Short mmCIF file of C-alpha atoms and ligand atoms in Angstrom, two decimals:
data_model
loop_
_atom_site.label_atom_id
_atom_site.label_comp_id
_atom_site.label_asym_id
_atom_site.label_seq_id
_atom_site.Cartn_x
_atom_site.Cartn_y
_atom_site.Cartn_z
CA UNK A 1 -1.30 -6.00 23.43
CA UNK A 2 1.10 -5.01 26.20
CA UNK A 3 4.73 -5.13 25.05
CA UNK A 4 5.53 -3.00 21.97
CA UNK A 5 7.19 -4.82 19.07
CA UNK A 6 10.46 -3.25 17.95
CA UNK A 7 10.70 -2.47 14.25
CA UNK A 8 13.41 -1.65 11.71
CA UNK A 9 12.67 0.47 8.64
CA UNK A 10 14.71 -0.24 5.49
CA UNK A 11 14.70 2.76 3.14
CA UNK A 12 13.93 4.99 6.13
CA UNK A 13 15.10 8.22 4.46
CA UNK A 14 12.82 7.94 1.37
CA UNK A 15 9.29 9.18 0.71
CA UNK A 16 7.71 5.99 2.09
CA UNK A 17 10.27 5.56 4.90
CA UNK A 18 9.48 9.04 6.18
CA UNK A 19 5.76 8.26 6.13
CA UNK A 20 6.48 5.08 8.16
CA UNK A 21 8.27 7.22 10.75
CA UNK A 22 5.42 9.72 10.88
CA UNK A 23 2.70 7.07 11.21
CA UNK A 24 4.59 5.03 13.80
CA UNK A 25 4.84 7.97 16.22
CA UNK A 26 2.90 6.94 19.32
CA UNK A 27 1.79 3.67 17.73
CA UNK A 28 0.29 1.47 20.45
CA UNK A 29 1.90 -1.80 19.25
CA UNK A 30 5.11 -0.84 17.40
CA UNK A 31 8.24 1.14 18.31
CA UNK A 32 11.00 2.25 15.93
CA UNK A 33 14.29 0.63 16.92
CA UNK A 34 16.54 0.75 13.81
CA UNK A 35 16.64 3.01 10.73
CA UNK A 36 18.46 1.76 7.64
CA UNK A 37 19.18 3.21 4.19
CA UNK A 38 21.99 3.25 1.61
CA UNK A 39 25.68 3.64 2.37
CA UNK A 40 25.26 7.32 1.45
CA UNK A 41 23.23 7.74 4.65
CA UNK A 42 24.80 5.08 6.89
CA UNK A 43 26.81 6.51 9.79
CA UNK A 44 24.90 9.82 9.79
CA UNK A 45 22.24 10.97 12.24
CA UNK A 46 18.78 10.62 10.66
CA UNK A 47 18.25 14.41 10.62
CA UNK A 48 21.43 14.82 8.55
CA UNK A 49 20.75 11.88 6.24
CA UNK A 50 17.28 12.84 5.04
CA UNK A 51 15.39 15.82 3.70
CA UNK A 52 12.26 15.58 5.90
CA UNK A 53 9.19 16.18 3.71
CA UNK A 54 6.31 15.33 6.01
CA UNK A 55 3.72 17.90 7.11
CA UNK A 56 4.49 17.24 10.81
CA UNK A 57 7.84 17.96 12.49
CA UNK A 58 10.57 15.34 12.52
CA UNK A 59 10.23 13.66 15.93
CA UNK A 60 13.27 14.73 18.04
CA UNK A 61 14.10 11.19 19.20
CA UNK A 62 14.17 9.98 15.57
CA UNK A 63 16.23 13.00 14.44
CA UNK A 64 19.13 11.88 16.63
CA UNK A 65 19.01 8.18 15.72
CA UNK A 66 21.89 6.79 13.66
CA UNK A 67 21.20 5.40 10.18
CA UNK A 68 22.75 2.03 9.38
CA UNK A 69 23.29 0.06 6.19
CA UNK A 70 20.28 -1.94 4.99
CA UNK A 71 21.81 -5.38 5.48
CA UNK A 72 21.07 -8.07 8.06
CA UNK A 73 24.39 -7.75 9.92
CA UNK A 74 24.21 -3.97 10.32
CA UNK A 75 20.53 -4.02 11.38
CA UNK A 76 21.05 -6.91 13.84
CA UNK A 77 24.03 -5.13 15.40
CA UNK A 78 22.09 -1.87 15.73
CA UNK A 79 19.26 -3.37 17.79
CA UNK A 80 17.07 -6.33 18.58
CA UNK A 81 14.08 -6.05 16.26
CA UNK A 82 10.90 -8.10 16.03
CA UNK A 83 9.90 -7.15 12.51
CA UNK A 84 11.10 -5.21 9.48
CA UNK A 85 9.29 -2.72 7.23
CA UNK A 86 10.96 -2.50 3.83
CA UNK A 87 10.58 0.50 1.53
CA UNK A 88 13.67 -0.18 -0.55
CA UNK A 89 13.83 0.48 -4.31
CA UNK A 90 12.29 -2.43 -6.24
CA UNK A 91 15.47 -3.64 -7.97
CA UNK A 92 17.41 -3.81 -4.70
CA UNK A 93 14.59 -5.19 -2.54
CA UNK A 94 14.71 -8.68 -4.09
CA UNK A 95 18.01 -9.98 -2.68
CA UNK A 96 18.01 -7.77 0.44
CA UNK A 97 14.51 -8.80 1.55
CA UNK A 98 15.37 -12.45 0.89
CA UNK A 99 18.25 -12.16 3.38
CA UNK A 100 16.02 -10.47 5.94
CA UNK A 101 13.14 -12.89 5.38
CA UNK A 102 15.33 -15.82 6.44
CA UNK A 103 15.64 -14.20 9.89
CA UNK A 104 12.83 -11.69 10.40
CA UNK A 105 9.17 -11.09 9.52
CA UNK A 106 9.41 -8.65 6.57
CA UNK A 107 6.54 -6.37 5.52
CA UNK A 108 7.52 -5.11 2.08
CA UNK A 109 6.34 -2.14 0.06
CA UNK A 110 8.54 -3.09 -2.87
CA UNK A 111 7.46 -5.04 -5.95
CA UNK A 112 10.22 -7.68 -5.96
CA UNK A 113 8.39 -10.55 -4.21
CA UNK A 114 4.75 -9.60 -4.81
CA UNK A 115 3.96 -12.22 -7.44
CA UNK A 116 5.88 -15.14 -5.84
CA UNK A 117 3.46 -18.03 -5.33
CA UNK A 118 4.13 -18.45 -1.61
CA UNK A 119 4.11 -14.72 -0.75
CA UNK A 120 0.89 -12.96 0.29
CA UNK A 121 -0.03 -9.82 -1.65
CA UNK A 122 -2.08 -8.48 1.18
CA UNK A 123 -4.80 -5.89 1.70
CA UNK A 124 -6.16 -6.70 5.16
CA UNK A 125 -9.74 -5.68 4.28
CA UNK A 126 -9.73 -7.66 1.03
CA UNK A 127 -7.80 -10.93 1.41
CA UNK A 128 -6.81 -11.50 5.06
CA UNK A 129 -7.08 -15.28 4.47
CA UNK A 130 -4.00 -15.11 2.18
CA UNK A 131 -1.94 -14.84 5.40
CA UNK A 132 -2.24 -18.65 5.35
CA UNK A 133 0.53 -18.63 2.69
CA UNK A 134 3.03 -17.78 5.43
CA UNK A 135 3.41 -21.27 6.99
CA UNK A 136 3.69 -22.69 3.44
CA UNK A 137 6.41 -20.14 2.60
CA UNK A 138 8.34 -20.82 5.82
CA UNK A 139 8.23 -24.55 5.12
CA UNK A 140 9.20 -24.14 1.44
CA UNK A 141 12.15 -21.95 2.27
CA UNK A 142 13.17 -23.28 5.69
CA UNK A 143 13.06 -19.73 7.09
CA UNK A 144 12.73 -18.44 10.65
CA UNK A 145 11.13 -15.29 9.25
CA UNK A 146 8.96 -14.57 6.19
CA UNK A 147 8.10 -11.99 3.56
CA UNK A 148 4.65 -10.53 3.08
CA UNK A 149 4.00 -7.77 0.55
CA UNK A 150 1.56 -4.92 -0.01
CA UNK A 151 0.40 -4.14 -3.55
CA UNK A 152 1.47 -1.24 -5.72
CA UNK A 153 -0.06 2.08 -4.58
CA UNK A 154 -2.42 2.42 -7.58
CA UNK A 155 -3.46 -1.22 -7.20
CA UNK A 156 -4.39 -0.99 -3.50
CA UNK A 157 -7.06 1.66 -3.86
CA UNK A 158 -8.44 0.03 -7.02
CA UNK A 159 -8.61 -3.46 -5.46
CA UNK A 160 -10.43 -2.10 -2.40
CA UNK A 161 -13.16 -0.76 -4.72
CA UNK A 162 -13.23 -3.90 -6.91
CA UNK A 163 -13.78 -6.23 -3.95
CA UNK A 164 -17.41 -5.09 -3.32
CA UNK A 165 -18.06 -5.29 -7.09
CA UNK A 166 -17.08 -9.01 -7.13
CA UNK A 167 -20.60 -9.91 -5.89
CA UNK A 168 -22.03 -8.55 -9.17
CA UNK A 169 -19.73 -10.75 -11.29
CA UNK A 170 -16.68 -8.65 -12.23
CA UNK A 171 -15.59 -9.35 -15.83
CA UNK A 172 -13.48 -6.47 -17.16
CA UNK A 173 -11.91 -3.30 -15.80
CA UNK A 174 -10.41 -0.32 -17.60
CA UNK A 175 -8.56 2.18 -15.42
CA UNK A 176 -6.78 5.41 -16.19
CA UNK A 177 -4.67 6.79 -13.35
CA UNK A 178 -3.57 10.33 -12.45
CA UNK A 179 -0.70 9.69 -10.03
CA UNK A 180 0.90 12.07 -7.56
CA UNK A 181 4.54 13.12 -7.53
CA UNK A 182 5.35 11.52 -4.15
CA UNK A 183 4.64 8.19 -5.84
CA UNK A 184 7.93 8.59 -7.68
CA UNK A 185 9.89 8.86 -4.40
CA UNK A 186 12.31 11.63 -3.50
CA UNK A 187 13.63 13.68 -5.31
CA UNK A 188 11.52 11.93 -7.94
CA UNK A 189 10.41 13.70 -11.11
CA UNK A 190 12.40 16.83 -12.07
CA UNK A 191 10.36 20.02 -11.62
CA UNK A 192 11.04 21.14 -15.20
CA UNK A 193 9.55 17.88 -16.47
CA UNK A 194 6.27 18.11 -14.54
CA UNK A 195 5.38 21.80 -14.01
CA UNK A 196 2.64 22.76 -16.50
CA UNK A 197 2.55 19.16 -17.66
CA UNK A 198 1.20 15.59 -17.47
CA UNK A 199 3.53 12.69 -18.22
CA UNK A 200 1.62 9.81 -19.85
CA UNK A 201 4.06 7.09 -18.77
CA UNK A 202 5.17 5.53 -15.46
CA UNK A 203 7.69 2.75 -15.86
CA UNK A 204 6.29 -0.75 -15.09
CA UNK A 205 3.17 0.74 -13.45
CA UNK A 206 0.58 -0.50 -15.95
CA UNK A 207 1.98 -4.04 -15.78
CA UNK A 208 1.69 -4.03 -11.97
CA UNK A 209 -1.92 -2.80 -11.98
CA UNK A 210 -2.83 -5.34 -14.69
CA UNK A 211 -1.40 -8.39 -12.89
CA UNK A 212 -1.65 -7.72 -9.13
CA UNK A 213 -5.43 -7.33 -8.78
CA UNK A 214 -6.21 -10.89 -9.88
CA UNK A 215 -3.90 -12.32 -7.22
CA UNK A 216 -5.30 -10.06 -4.48
CA UNK A 217 -8.91 -10.90 -5.38
CA UNK A 218 -8.07 -14.57 -5.97
CA UNK A 219 -9.11 -17.51 -3.80
CA UNK A 220 -6.77 -19.31 -1.41
CA UNK A 221 -7.51 -23.02 -1.85
CA UNK A 222 -5.45 -24.30 1.08
CA UNK A 223 -2.26 -24.56 -0.99
CA UNK A 224 -2.06 -21.54 -3.27
CA UNK A 225 -3.98 -18.54 -4.54
CA UNK A 226 -6.11 -19.17 -7.63
CA UNK A 227 -6.28 -15.91 -9.53
CA UNK A 228 -9.63 -14.18 -9.98
CA UNK A 229 -11.06 -14.46 -13.46
CA UNK A 230 -11.27 -10.92 -14.86
CA UNK A 231 -9.06 -8.74 -17.04
CA UNK A 232 -7.75 -5.21 -16.48
CA UNK A 233 -6.44 -2.67 -18.92
CA UNK A 234 -4.50 0.21 -17.30
CA UNK A 235 -3.18 3.53 -18.57
CA UNK A 236 -1.00 5.42 -16.05
CA UNK A 237 -0.14 9.12 -15.93
CA UNK A 238 1.99 11.29 -13.64
CA UNK A 239 0.31 14.58 -12.72
CA UNK A 240 1.36 17.74 -10.91
CA UNK A 241 -0.13 16.80 -7.50
CA UNK A 242 1.92 16.23 -4.33
CA UNK A 243 0.00 13.31 -2.73
CA UNK A 244 -3.05 11.27 -3.74
CA UNK A 245 -3.67 9.14 -6.80
CA UNK A 246 -6.95 9.71 -8.66
CA UNK A 247 -8.26 6.89 -10.87
CA UNK A 248 -10.99 6.81 -13.49
CA UNK A 249 -12.46 3.29 -13.42
CA UNK A 250 -14.81 1.52 -15.86
CA UNK A 251 -16.09 -1.93 -14.84
CA UNK A 252 -18.06 -4.53 -16.78
CA UNK A 253 -20.22 -6.73 -14.56
CA UNK A 254 -22.16 -9.95 -15.24
CA UNK A 255 -25.29 -8.55 -13.63
CA UNK A 256 -26.77 -5.09 -14.05
CA UNK A 257 -27.03 -3.51 -10.59
CA UNK A 258 -28.41 -0.01 -10.21
CA UNK A 259 -26.15 2.89 -9.28
CA UNK A 260 -27.81 2.86 -5.83
CA UNK A 261 -26.98 -0.83 -5.33
CA UNK A 262 -23.35 -0.23 -6.27
CA UNK A 263 -23.16 2.80 -3.99
CA UNK A 264 -24.63 0.68 -1.19
CA UNK A 265 -22.04 -2.07 -1.80
CA UNK A 266 -19.21 0.49 -1.54
CA UNK A 267 -20.67 2.08 1.60
CA UNK A 268 -21.28 -1.23 3.39
CA UNK A 269 -17.85 -2.69 2.62
CA UNK A 270 -15.92 -3.56 5.78
CA UNK A 271 -13.26 -6.14 6.49
CA UNK A 272 -11.28 -7.88 9.21
CA UNK A 273 -9.34 -4.71 10.28
CA UNK A 274 -12.65 -3.05 11.14
CA UNK A 275 -13.96 -6.15 12.97
CA UNK A 276 -10.68 -6.51 14.89
CA UNK A 277 -10.51 -2.74 15.47
CA UNK A 278 -6.88 -2.61 14.36
CA UNK A 279 -5.24 0.70 15.36
CA UNK A 280 -4.76 1.94 11.77
CA UNK A 281 -8.05 0.63 10.37
CA UNK A 282 -10.29 3.40 9.03
CA UNK A 283 -13.87 3.17 10.23
CA UNK A 284 -14.95 3.22 6.57
CA UNK A 285 -12.55 1.61 4.04
CA UNK A 286 -14.58 3.28 1.25
CA UNK A 287 -16.16 6.72 1.61
CA UNK A 288 -18.70 7.67 -1.07
CA UNK A 289 -18.95 11.36 -2.04
CA UNK A 290 -22.11 12.55 -3.77
CA UNK A 291 -20.88 15.93 -5.08
CA UNK A 292 -20.41 15.93 -8.87
CA UNK A 293 -16.83 17.25 -8.58
CA UNK A 294 -15.37 14.90 -5.93
CA UNK A 295 -13.11 13.15 -5.03
CA UNK A 296 -10.22 15.58 -5.44
CA UNK A 297 -6.65 14.89 -4.20
CA UNK A 298 -6.26 18.14 -2.22
CA UNK A 299 -9.55 17.79 -0.34
CA UNK A 300 -10.05 14.04 -0.02
CA UNK A 301 -6.66 12.31 0.34
CA UNK A 302 -6.65 12.60 4.16
CA UNK A 303 -10.07 10.96 4.60
CA UNK A 304 -9.87 8.36 7.40
CA UNK A 305 -6.37 9.68 8.25
CA UNK A 306 -5.35 8.78 4.69
CA UNK A 307 -6.52 5.17 5.04
CA UNK A 308 -9.96 5.47 3.38
CA UNK A 309 -10.45 5.25 -0.36
CA UNK A 310 -12.82 7.96 -1.58
CA UNK A 311 -15.20 7.09 -4.42
CA UNK A 312 -17.42 9.44 -6.38
CA UNK A 313 -19.18 10.07 -9.69
CA UNK A 314 -20.67 6.57 -9.74
CA UNK A 315 -22.70 6.31 -12.93
CA UNK A 316 -23.86 3.90 -15.60
CA UNK A 317 -21.59 3.37 -18.58
CA UNK A 318 -22.92 2.79 -22.12
CA UNK A 319 -20.08 0.39 -23.03
CA UNK A 320 -19.09 -1.16 -19.70
CA UNK A 321 -21.63 -1.45 -16.82
CA UNK A 322 -20.52 1.23 -14.36
CA UNK A 323 -17.90 3.96 -14.09
CA UNK A 324 -16.58 5.88 -11.10
CA UNK A 325 -13.62 7.87 -9.77
CA UNK A 326 -11.54 6.67 -6.83
CA UNK A 327 -8.85 8.41 -4.82
CA UNK A 328 -6.31 7.12 -2.30
CA UNK A 329 -3.39 8.64 -0.41
CA UNK A 330 -0.46 6.92 -2.12
CA UNK A 331 2.09 7.11 0.71
CA UNK A 332 -0.48 6.30 3.45
CA UNK A 333 -3.10 3.78 2.20
CA UNK A 334 -0.87 3.05 -0.81
CA UNK A 335 2.35 2.53 1.12
CA UNK A 336 3.38 3.01 4.78
CA UNK A 337 -0.16 2.90 6.20
CA UNK A 338 -0.78 -0.32 4.25
CA UNK A 339 2.40 -1.91 5.64
CA UNK A 340 1.50 -0.93 9.19
CA UNK A 341 -2.08 -2.24 8.82
CA UNK A 342 -0.72 -5.57 7.51
CA UNK A 343 1.65 -5.81 10.47
CA UNK A 344 -1.24 -5.03 12.84
CA UNK A 345 -3.23 -7.89 11.30
CA UNK A 346 -0.30 -10.27 11.88
CA UNK A 347 0.12 -8.98 15.44
CA UNK A 348 -3.59 -9.41 16.19
CA UNK A 349 -3.35 -13.00 14.95
CA UNK A 350 -0.26 -13.65 17.10
CA UNK A 351 1.97 -14.12 14.03
CA UNK A 352 4.57 -11.49 14.99
N1 NAP B 1 6.21 6.55 -3.04
C1 NAP B 1 5.09 5.84 -3.06
O1 NAP B 1 3.97 6.38 -3.07
C2 NAP B 1 5.17 4.33 -3.06
C3 NAP B 1 3.98 3.63 -2.94
C4 NAP B 1 4.01 2.24 -2.94
C5 NAP B 1 5.21 1.58 -3.04
N2 NAP B 1 6.38 2.29 -3.16
C6 NAP B 1 7.62 1.52 -3.22
O2 NAP B 1 8.33 1.75 -2.00
C7 NAP B 1 9.74 1.72 -2.25
C8 NAP B 1 10.35 3.03 -1.79
O3 NAP B 1 9.79 4.10 -2.51
P1 NAP B 1 10.08 5.62 -2.15
O4 NAP B 1 9.07 6.38 -2.94
O5 NAP B 1 10.14 5.80 -0.69
O6 NAP B 1 11.55 5.82 -2.80
P2 NAP B 1 12.68 6.90 -2.41
O7 NAP B 1 12.06 8.14 -1.90
O8 NAP B 1 13.56 6.98 -3.60
O9 NAP B 1 13.50 6.18 -1.20
C9 NAP B 1 14.33 5.09 -1.42
C10 NAP B 1 14.95 4.65 -0.11
O10 NAP B 1 15.79 3.51 -0.36
C11 NAP B 1 17.12 3.80 0.07
N3 NAP B 1 18.11 3.23 -0.85
C12 NAP B 1 18.37 3.59 -2.14
N4 NAP B 1 19.39 2.85 -2.65
C13 NAP B 1 19.77 2.03 -1.66
C14 NAP B 1 20.82 1.05 -1.56
N5 NAP B 1 21.64 0.77 -2.58
N6 NAP B 1 20.93 0.36 -0.39
C15 NAP B 1 20.10 0.62 0.66
N7 NAP B 1 19.13 1.56 0.63
C16 NAP B 1 18.96 2.25 -0.53
C17 NAP B 1 17.22 5.30 0.07
O11 NAP B 1 18.26 5.66 0.98
P3 NAP B 1 19.26 6.93 0.75
O12 NAP B 1 18.48 8.15 1.21
O13 NAP B 1 20.40 6.62 1.64
O14 NAP B 1 19.59 6.97 -0.70
C18 NAP B 1 15.83 5.69 0.56
O15 NAP B 1 15.77 5.54 1.96
C19 NAP B 1 9.91 1.45 -3.75
O16 NAP B 1 10.07 0.07 -3.95
C20 NAP B 1 8.59 1.94 -4.32
O17 NAP B 1 8.26 1.30 -5.54
C21 NAP B 1 6.38 3.65 -3.17
#
């Protein structure tokens, strides 16, 4: 791919926006052209508008870029862009992304459009065929552009592990999450609420995990996605960890595979990003750890540059069929990395 596509980032100053900027540095196919955020930030240089939280330094050329308002007019005036990454707050993303979608390809990290019938809820390794919803959406809405979405951060890592279990007849899933602080954005949860504590509630999170997986793992029948036929019960907790969501998963299967067969299914799982060798595709979407005390957020979240899901403690369950732990980097595989991988899939297919 010779010419780099120019991108705008909506919500560029937030936890996910910053991760987009970090991951897009030196990207072979995409170049940052416009940064947009709220009117609090608009008109400032990026370095003055945001509190840079990434482990690497703020790239000097980005530091000096102006931030503009996250609306179509301001973004179009600021530069000619080929596609838009949106990491806007969920409540705002609905109308704003609709305006952008009429004009531009929009890759959204927000929840607003995820469950719309003509919008893909995409994980490139899991359901790349759902991209076929895009021509249907464009026709339905009469748009030049489109909206495609990535799942919720807890959902993405779970769905990646559920996909290889589908071959054994997935019936029921119970999941309890331990979610990192960066998942709440910046400044996020007050320190006095979370130090020495676990908060057993994350607004709207359980609902998202319980409804998104069936769409992601559903079947595209040429017109729409027919949801997969299994149920999930989720219980979500905020824990005192910077990055990396850990999940305790219990799955009931129709058949009774051995632990070794399940481990093998996880290890062998690969998808279209690996076949197409997309720039952000991890070599192994799922990495299996054999130690009894892994995965752990601090040690395992950067596996595959943050794009691999790490699974461990796979064992038989006396009530369900199997149980295991899974870990994913919430702002990489769960957010900006997921958006970039989706855009790479579209680029590889000539759709952006
Ligand atoms: N954090 C995660 O791990 C994660 C994972 C998956 C999905 N998501 C989703 O990604 C989105 C962003 O999350 P985040 O964690 O990055 O949140 P965040 O840190 O709170 O950042 C929010 C961003 O949106 C901008 N913004 C806020 N109000 C705005 C307005 N009225 N108009 C225009 N821009 C506005 C902010 O700009 P200012 O700085 O100017 O206020 C900031 O750039 C959310 O929808 C979230 O649910 C987050």
